[in-house]
Amino acid sequence: MLKAVPLIRYISIFMALAGALGLGACRDAGEGDYLKVSGKIFVFNYRIAQATYLLTLAKLRPLPDGSMVETTFENPAGGDPLIVRQKIWPSMDKITVESPPIKCVKANHEYKVSMRVEDAGGKLLQTIERKMISDLDQSVMPDKPLVVGPFYDANPD
């Protein structure tokens, strides 16, 4: 019976250490990326004859309150890039970023997208660079929207 007491003591110490390590693994280490790209696609909405870039970001760790993401999309039609700036709410686990409508998308052509994640004061927290390639050409889109209005009424034209 005397030898069982030390064994129980060792098991208790082992369990306490394992629990402490488990809790330590759940804590934010404060290093590494805040966001990662979990999805990217060109959206061709033929009903309204509109194409857009669409990216989904997954939160890897908490961001400071008031954080923003600024996304710069290459303009397929040429000219100035398209810039979207949006706030990241603390309760969001997934962030969706959509570009303004785009024209002249070509199939199998690389388009550059870059993101800047900033805190409320404008301090850069992370940058993300991606290339997007569409497998469709803008020629699949109708010249005019097929529907109009909030109830998707048939386009009278």
PDB file of C-alpha atoms in Angstrom:
ATOM      1  CA  MET A   1       0.000   0.000   0.000  1.00  0.00           C
ATOM      2  CA  LEU A   2       2.905   2.339   0.643  1.00  0.00           C
ATOM      3  CA  LYS A   3       4.036   2.115  -2.986  1.00  0.00           C
ATOM      4  CA  ALA A   4       0.572   3.027  -4.316  1.00  0.00           C
ATOM      5  CA  VAL A   5       0.642   6.500  -2.731  1.00  0.00           C
ATOM      6  CA  PRO A   6       3.644   7.723  -4.753  1.00  0.00           C
ATOM      7  CA  LEU A   7       2.078   6.328  -7.940  1.00  0.00           C
ATOM      8  CA  ILE A   8      -1.155   8.243  -7.296  1.00  0.00           C
ATOM      9  CA  ARG A   9       0.896  11.353  -6.583  1.00  0.00           C
ATOM     10  CA  TYR A  10       2.756  10.985  -9.915  1.00  0.00           C
ATOM     11  CA  ILE A  11      -0.511  10.478 -11.783  1.00  0.00           C
ATOM     12  CA  SER A  12      -1.989  13.588 -10.111  1.00  0.00           C
ATOM     13  CA  ILE A  13       1.045  15.686 -11.019  1.00  0.00           C
ATOM     14  CA  PHE A  14       0.963  14.362 -14.598  1.00  0.00           C
ATOM     15  CA  MET A  15      -2.757  15.220 -14.942  1.00  0.00           C
ATOM     16  CA  ALA A  16      -2.188  18.734 -13.557  1.00  0.00           C
ATOM     17  CA  LEU A  17       0.663  19.354 -16.008  1.00  0.00           C
ATOM     18  CA  ALA A  18      -1.362  17.999 -18.930  1.00  0.00           C
ATOM     19  CA  GLY A  19      -4.262  20.292 -17.987  1.00  0.00           C
ATOM     20  CA  ALA A  20      -1.957  23.301 -17.734  1.00  0.00           C
ATOM     21  CA  LEU A  21      -0.455  22.551 -21.138  1.00  0.00           C
ATOM     22  CA  GLY A  22      -3.932  22.159 -22.598  1.00  0.00           C
ATOM     23  CA  LEU A  23      -5.003  25.538 -21.246  1.00  0.00           C
ATOM     24  CA  GLY A  24      -1.801  27.115 -22.501  1.00  0.00           C
ATOM     25  CA  ALA A  25      -2.484  25.823 -26.007  1.00  0.00           C
ATOM     26  CA  CYS A  26      -5.866  27.610 -26.038  1.00  0.00           C
ATOM     27  CA  ARG A  27      -4.388  31.011 -25.247  1.00  0.00           C
ATOM     28  CA  ASP A  28      -3.484  33.510 -27.969  1.00  0.00           C
ATOM     29  CA  ALA A  29       0.272  33.528 -28.386  1.00  0.00           C
ATOM     30  CA  GLY A  30       0.092  37.012 -29.934  1.00  0.00           C
ATOM     31  CA  GLU A  31       2.097  36.049 -33.002  1.00  0.00           C
ATOM     32  CA  GLY A  32       1.383  35.069 -36.583  1.00  0.00           C
ATOM     33  CA  ASP A  33      -1.297  35.967 -39.072  1.00  0.00           C
ATOM     34  CA  TYR A  34      -4.701  37.267 -38.090  1.00  0.00           C
ATOM     35  CA  LEU A  35      -6.538  36.196 -41.267  1.00  0.00           C
ATOM     36  CA  LYS A  36      -6.178  33.672 -44.050  1.00  0.00           C
ATOM     37  CA  VAL A  37      -7.910  33.435 -47.419  1.00  0.00           C
ATOM     38  CA  SER A  38     -10.326  30.513 -47.222  1.00  0.00           C
ATOM     39  CA  GLY A  39     -12.034  31.070 -50.571  1.00  0.00           C
ATOM     40  CA  LYS A  40     -11.748  33.155 -53.733  1.00  0.00           C
ATOM     41  CA  ILE A  41     -13.891  33.211 -56.842  1.00  0.00           C
ATOM     42  CA  PHE A  42     -15.188  35.374 -59.656  1.00  0.00           C
ATOM     43  CA  VAL A  43     -18.962  35.692 -59.412  1.00  0.00           C
ATOM     44  CA  PHE A  44     -20.822  35.983 -62.727  1.00  0.00           C
ATOM     45  CA  ASN A  45     -24.400  36.946 -61.905  1.00  0.00           C
ATOM     46  CA  TYR A  46     -26.060  36.581 -65.297  1.00  0.00           C
ATOM     47  CA  ARG A  47     -29.443  37.712 -63.959  1.00  0.00           C
ATOM     48  CA  ILE A  48     -28.194  41.230 -63.393  1.00  0.00           C
ATOM     49  CA  ALA A  49     -25.360  41.046 -65.965  1.00  0.00           C
ATOM     50  CA  GLN A  50     -22.691  41.776 -63.371  1.00  0.00           C
ATOM     51  CA  ALA A  51     -19.356  40.212 -62.428  1.00  0.00           C
ATOM     52  CA  THR A  52     -17.393  40.712 -59.179  1.00  0.00           C
ATOM     53  CA  TYR A  53     -14.406  39.374 -57.287  1.00  0.00           C
ATOM     54  CA  LEU A  54     -15.378  37.563 -54.065  1.00  0.00           C
ATOM     55  CA  LEU A  55     -12.986  36.523 -51.289  1.00  0.00           C
ATOM     56  CA  THR A  56     -13.683  34.856 -47.963  1.00  0.00           C
ATOM     57  CA  LEU A  57     -11.282  35.285 -45.060  1.00  0.00           C
ATOM     58  CA  ALA A  58     -11.125  33.101 -41.965  1.00  0.00           C
ATOM     59  CA  LYS A  59     -10.045  34.619 -38.655  1.00  0.00           C
ATOM     60  CA  LEU A  60      -7.045  32.798 -37.181  1.00  0.00           C
ATOM     61  CA  ARG A  61      -6.880  34.834 -33.978  1.00  0.00           C
ATOM     62  CA  PRO A  62      -8.636  37.855 -32.464  1.00  0.00           C
ATOM     63  CA  LEU A  63      -8.071  41.235 -34.061  1.00  0.00           C
ATOM     64  CA  PRO A  64      -7.880  44.518 -32.135  1.00  0.00           C
ATOM     65  CA  ASP A  65     -11.180  46.432 -31.919  1.00  0.00           C
ATOM     66  CA  GLY A  66     -11.733  48.788 -34.842  1.00  0.00           C
ATOM     67  CA  SER A  67      -9.585  46.796 -37.284  1.00  0.00           C
ATOM     68  CA  MET A  68     -10.079  47.341 -41.010  1.00  0.00           C
ATOM     69  CA  VAL A  69      -9.240  45.431 -44.159  1.00  0.00           C
ATOM     70  CA  GLU A  70      -8.398  47.372 -47.305  1.00  0.00           C
ATOM     71  CA  THR A  71      -8.565  45.260 -50.462  1.00  0.00           C
ATOM     72  CA  THR A  72      -7.113  46.389 -53.786  1.00  0.00           C
ATOM     73  CA  PHE A  73      -8.407  44.556 -56.865  1.00  0.00           C
ATOM     74  CA  GLU A  74      -6.737  44.738 -60.262  1.00  0.00           C
ATOM     75  CA  ASN A  75      -9.169  46.339 -62.688  1.00  0.00           C
ATOM     76  CA  PRO A  76      -9.681  43.867 -65.592  1.00  0.00           C
ATOM     77  CA  ALA A  77     -10.796  46.755 -67.822  1.00  0.00           C
ATOM     78  CA  GLY A  78      -7.525  48.588 -67.131  1.00  0.00           C
ATOM     79  CA  GLY A  79      -7.123  51.890 -65.352  1.00  0.00           C
ATOM     80  CA  ASP A  80      -7.038  52.502 -61.629  1.00  0.00           C
ATOM     81  CA  PRO A  81      -7.372  49.531 -59.276  1.00  0.00           C
ATOM     82  CA  LEU A  82     -10.624  49.037 -57.377  1.00  0.00           C
ATOM     83  CA  ILE A  83     -10.313  49.597 -53.626  1.00  0.00           C
ATOM     84  CA  VAL A  84     -12.723  48.356 -50.955  1.00  0.00           C
ATOM     85  CA  ARG A  85     -12.248  49.301 -47.314  1.00  0.00           C
ATOM     86  CA  GLN A  86     -14.347  47.668 -44.609  1.00  0.00           C
ATOM     87  CA  LYS A  87     -14.425  47.266 -40.856  1.00  0.00           C
ATOM     88  CA  ILE A  88     -13.862  43.865 -39.269  1.00  0.00           C
ATOM     89  CA  TRP A  89     -16.307  43.304 -36.426  1.00  0.00           C
ATOM     90  CA  PRO A  90     -15.005  41.345 -33.391  1.00  0.00           C
ATOM     91  CA  SER A  91     -17.856  38.807 -33.605  1.00  0.00           C
ATOM     92  CA  MET A  92     -17.044  37.889 -37.233  1.00  0.00           C
ATOM     93  CA  ASP A  93     -15.320  34.546 -37.704  1.00  0.00           C
ATOM     94  CA  LYS A  94     -15.511  34.773 -41.501  1.00  0.00           C
ATOM     95  CA  ILE A  95     -15.131  37.979 -43.468  1.00  0.00           C
ATOM     96  CA  THR A  96     -16.462  38.364 -47.006  1.00  0.00           C
ATOM     97  CA  VAL A  97     -14.940  40.958 -49.322  1.00  0.00           C
ATOM     98  CA  GLU A  98     -16.634  41.703 -52.644  1.00  0.00           C
ATOM     99  CA  SER A  99     -15.412  44.102 -55.298  1.00  0.00           C
ATOM    100  CA  PRO A 100     -17.524  46.667 -57.091  1.00  0.00           C
ATOM    101  CA  PRO A 101     -18.853  45.395 -60.451  1.00  0.00           C
ATOM    102  CA  ILE A 102     -16.097  44.625 -62.972  1.00  0.00           C
ATOM    103  CA  LYS A 103     -15.948  44.347 -66.756  1.00  0.00           C
ATOM    104  CA  CYS A 104     -13.641  42.678 -69.292  1.00  0.00           C
ATOM    105  CA  VAL A 105     -12.738  39.559 -67.261  1.00  0.00           C
ATOM    106  CA  LYS A 106     -10.740  37.141 -69.421  1.00  0.00           C
ATOM    107  CA  ALA A 107     -10.530  33.413 -68.829  1.00  0.00           C
ATOM    108  CA  ASN A 108      -7.177  31.972 -67.710  1.00  0.00           C
ATOM    109  CA  HIS A 109      -5.705  35.409 -66.992  1.00  0.00           C
ATOM    110  CA  GLU A 110      -4.114  36.228 -63.612  1.00  0.00           C
ATOM    111  CA  TYR A 111      -5.534  39.173 -61.694  1.00  0.00           C
ATOM    112  CA  LYS A 112      -3.772  40.556 -58.625  1.00  0.00           C
ATOM    113  CA  VAL A 113      -5.558  41.120 -55.304  1.00  0.00           C
ATOM    114  CA  SER A 114      -3.808  42.585 -52.269  1.00  0.00           C
ATOM    115  CA  MET A 115      -5.099  43.165 -48.755  1.00  0.00           C
ATOM    116  CA  ARG A 116      -3.931  45.299 -45.877  1.00  0.00           C
ATOM    117  CA  VAL A 117      -5.190  44.516 -42.380  1.00  0.00           C
ATOM    118  CA  GLU A 118      -4.871  47.553 -40.107  1.00  0.00           C
ATOM    119  CA  ASP A 119      -5.780  48.344 -36.518  1.00  0.00           C
ATOM    120  CA  ALA A 120      -8.015  51.314 -35.583  1.00  0.00           C
ATOM    121  CA  GLY A 121      -5.012  53.658 -35.624  1.00  0.00           C
ATOM    122  CA  GLY A 122      -3.913  52.610 -39.114  1.00  0.00           C
ATOM    123  CA  LYS A 123      -0.997  50.421 -37.982  1.00  0.00           C
ATOM    124  CA  LEU A 124      -0.355  47.611 -40.481  1.00  0.00           C
ATOM    125  CA  LEU A 125      -1.026  44.205 -38.916  1.00  0.00           C
ATOM    126  CA  GLN A 126      -0.838  41.911 -41.956  1.00  0.00           C
ATOM    127  CA  THR A 127      -0.667  41.926 -45.747  1.00  0.00           C
ATOM    128  CA  ILE A 128      -2.131  39.285 -48.040  1.00  0.00           C
ATOM    129  CA  GLU A 129      -1.329  38.940 -51.745  1.00  0.00           C
ATOM    130  CA  ARG A 130      -3.228  36.598 -54.064  1.00  0.00           C
ATOM    131  CA  LYS A 131      -3.644  35.925 -57.763  1.00  0.00           C
ATOM    132  CA  MET A 132      -7.099  35.105 -59.048  1.00  0.00           C
ATOM    133  CA  ILE A 133      -7.835  33.305 -62.302  1.00  0.00           C
ATOM    134  CA  SER A 134     -11.281  32.990 -63.840  1.00  0.00           C
ATOM    135  CA  ASP A 135     -12.181  29.885 -65.794  1.00  0.00           C
ATOM    136  CA  LEU A 136     -14.914  31.876 -67.581  1.00  0.00           C
ATOM    137  CA  ASP A 137     -14.757  34.833 -69.896  1.00  0.00           C
ATOM    138  CA  GLN A 138     -16.987  37.884 -69.491  1.00  0.00           C
ATOM    139  CA  SER A 139     -18.501  36.972 -72.871  1.00  0.00           C
ATOM    140  CA  VAL A 140     -20.809  34.497 -71.059  1.00  0.00           C
ATOM    141  CA  MET A 141     -22.662  37.479 -69.592  1.00  0.00           C
ATOM    142  CA  PRO A 142     -25.725  38.985 -71.301  1.00  0.00           C
ATOM    143  CA  ASP A 143     -25.436  42.542 -72.627  1.00  0.00           C
ATOM    144  CA  LYS A 144     -28.302  43.714 -70.417  1.00  0.00           C
ATOM    145  CA  PRO A 145     -29.695  42.421 -67.116  1.00  0.00           C
ATOM    146  CA  LEU A 146     -32.298  39.681 -67.532  1.00  0.00           C
ATOM    147  CA  VAL A 147     -34.210  41.005 -64.522  1.00  0.00           C
ATOM    148  CA  VAL A 148     -34.706  44.400 -62.883  1.00  0.00           C
ATOM    149  CA  GLY A 149     -35.860  45.651 -59.506  1.00  0.00           C
ATOM    150  CA  PRO A 150     -35.978  44.108 -56.062  1.00  0.00           C
ATOM    151  CA  PHE A 151     -38.448  41.424 -57.154  1.00  0.00           C
ATOM    152  CA  TYR A 152     -36.391  40.249 -60.151  1.00  0.00           C
ATOM    153  CA  ASP A 153     -39.046  41.335 -62.656  1.00  0.00           C
ATOM    154  CA  ALA A 154     -38.261  40.483 -66.287  1.00  0.00           C
ATOM    155  CA  ASN A 155     -36.324  43.250 -68.016  1.00  0.00           C
ATOM    156  CA  PRO A 156     -38.742  45.020 -70.379  1.00  0.00           C
ATOM    157  CA  ASP A 157     -35.893  45.619 -72.846  1.00  0.00           C
TER     158      ASP A 157
END
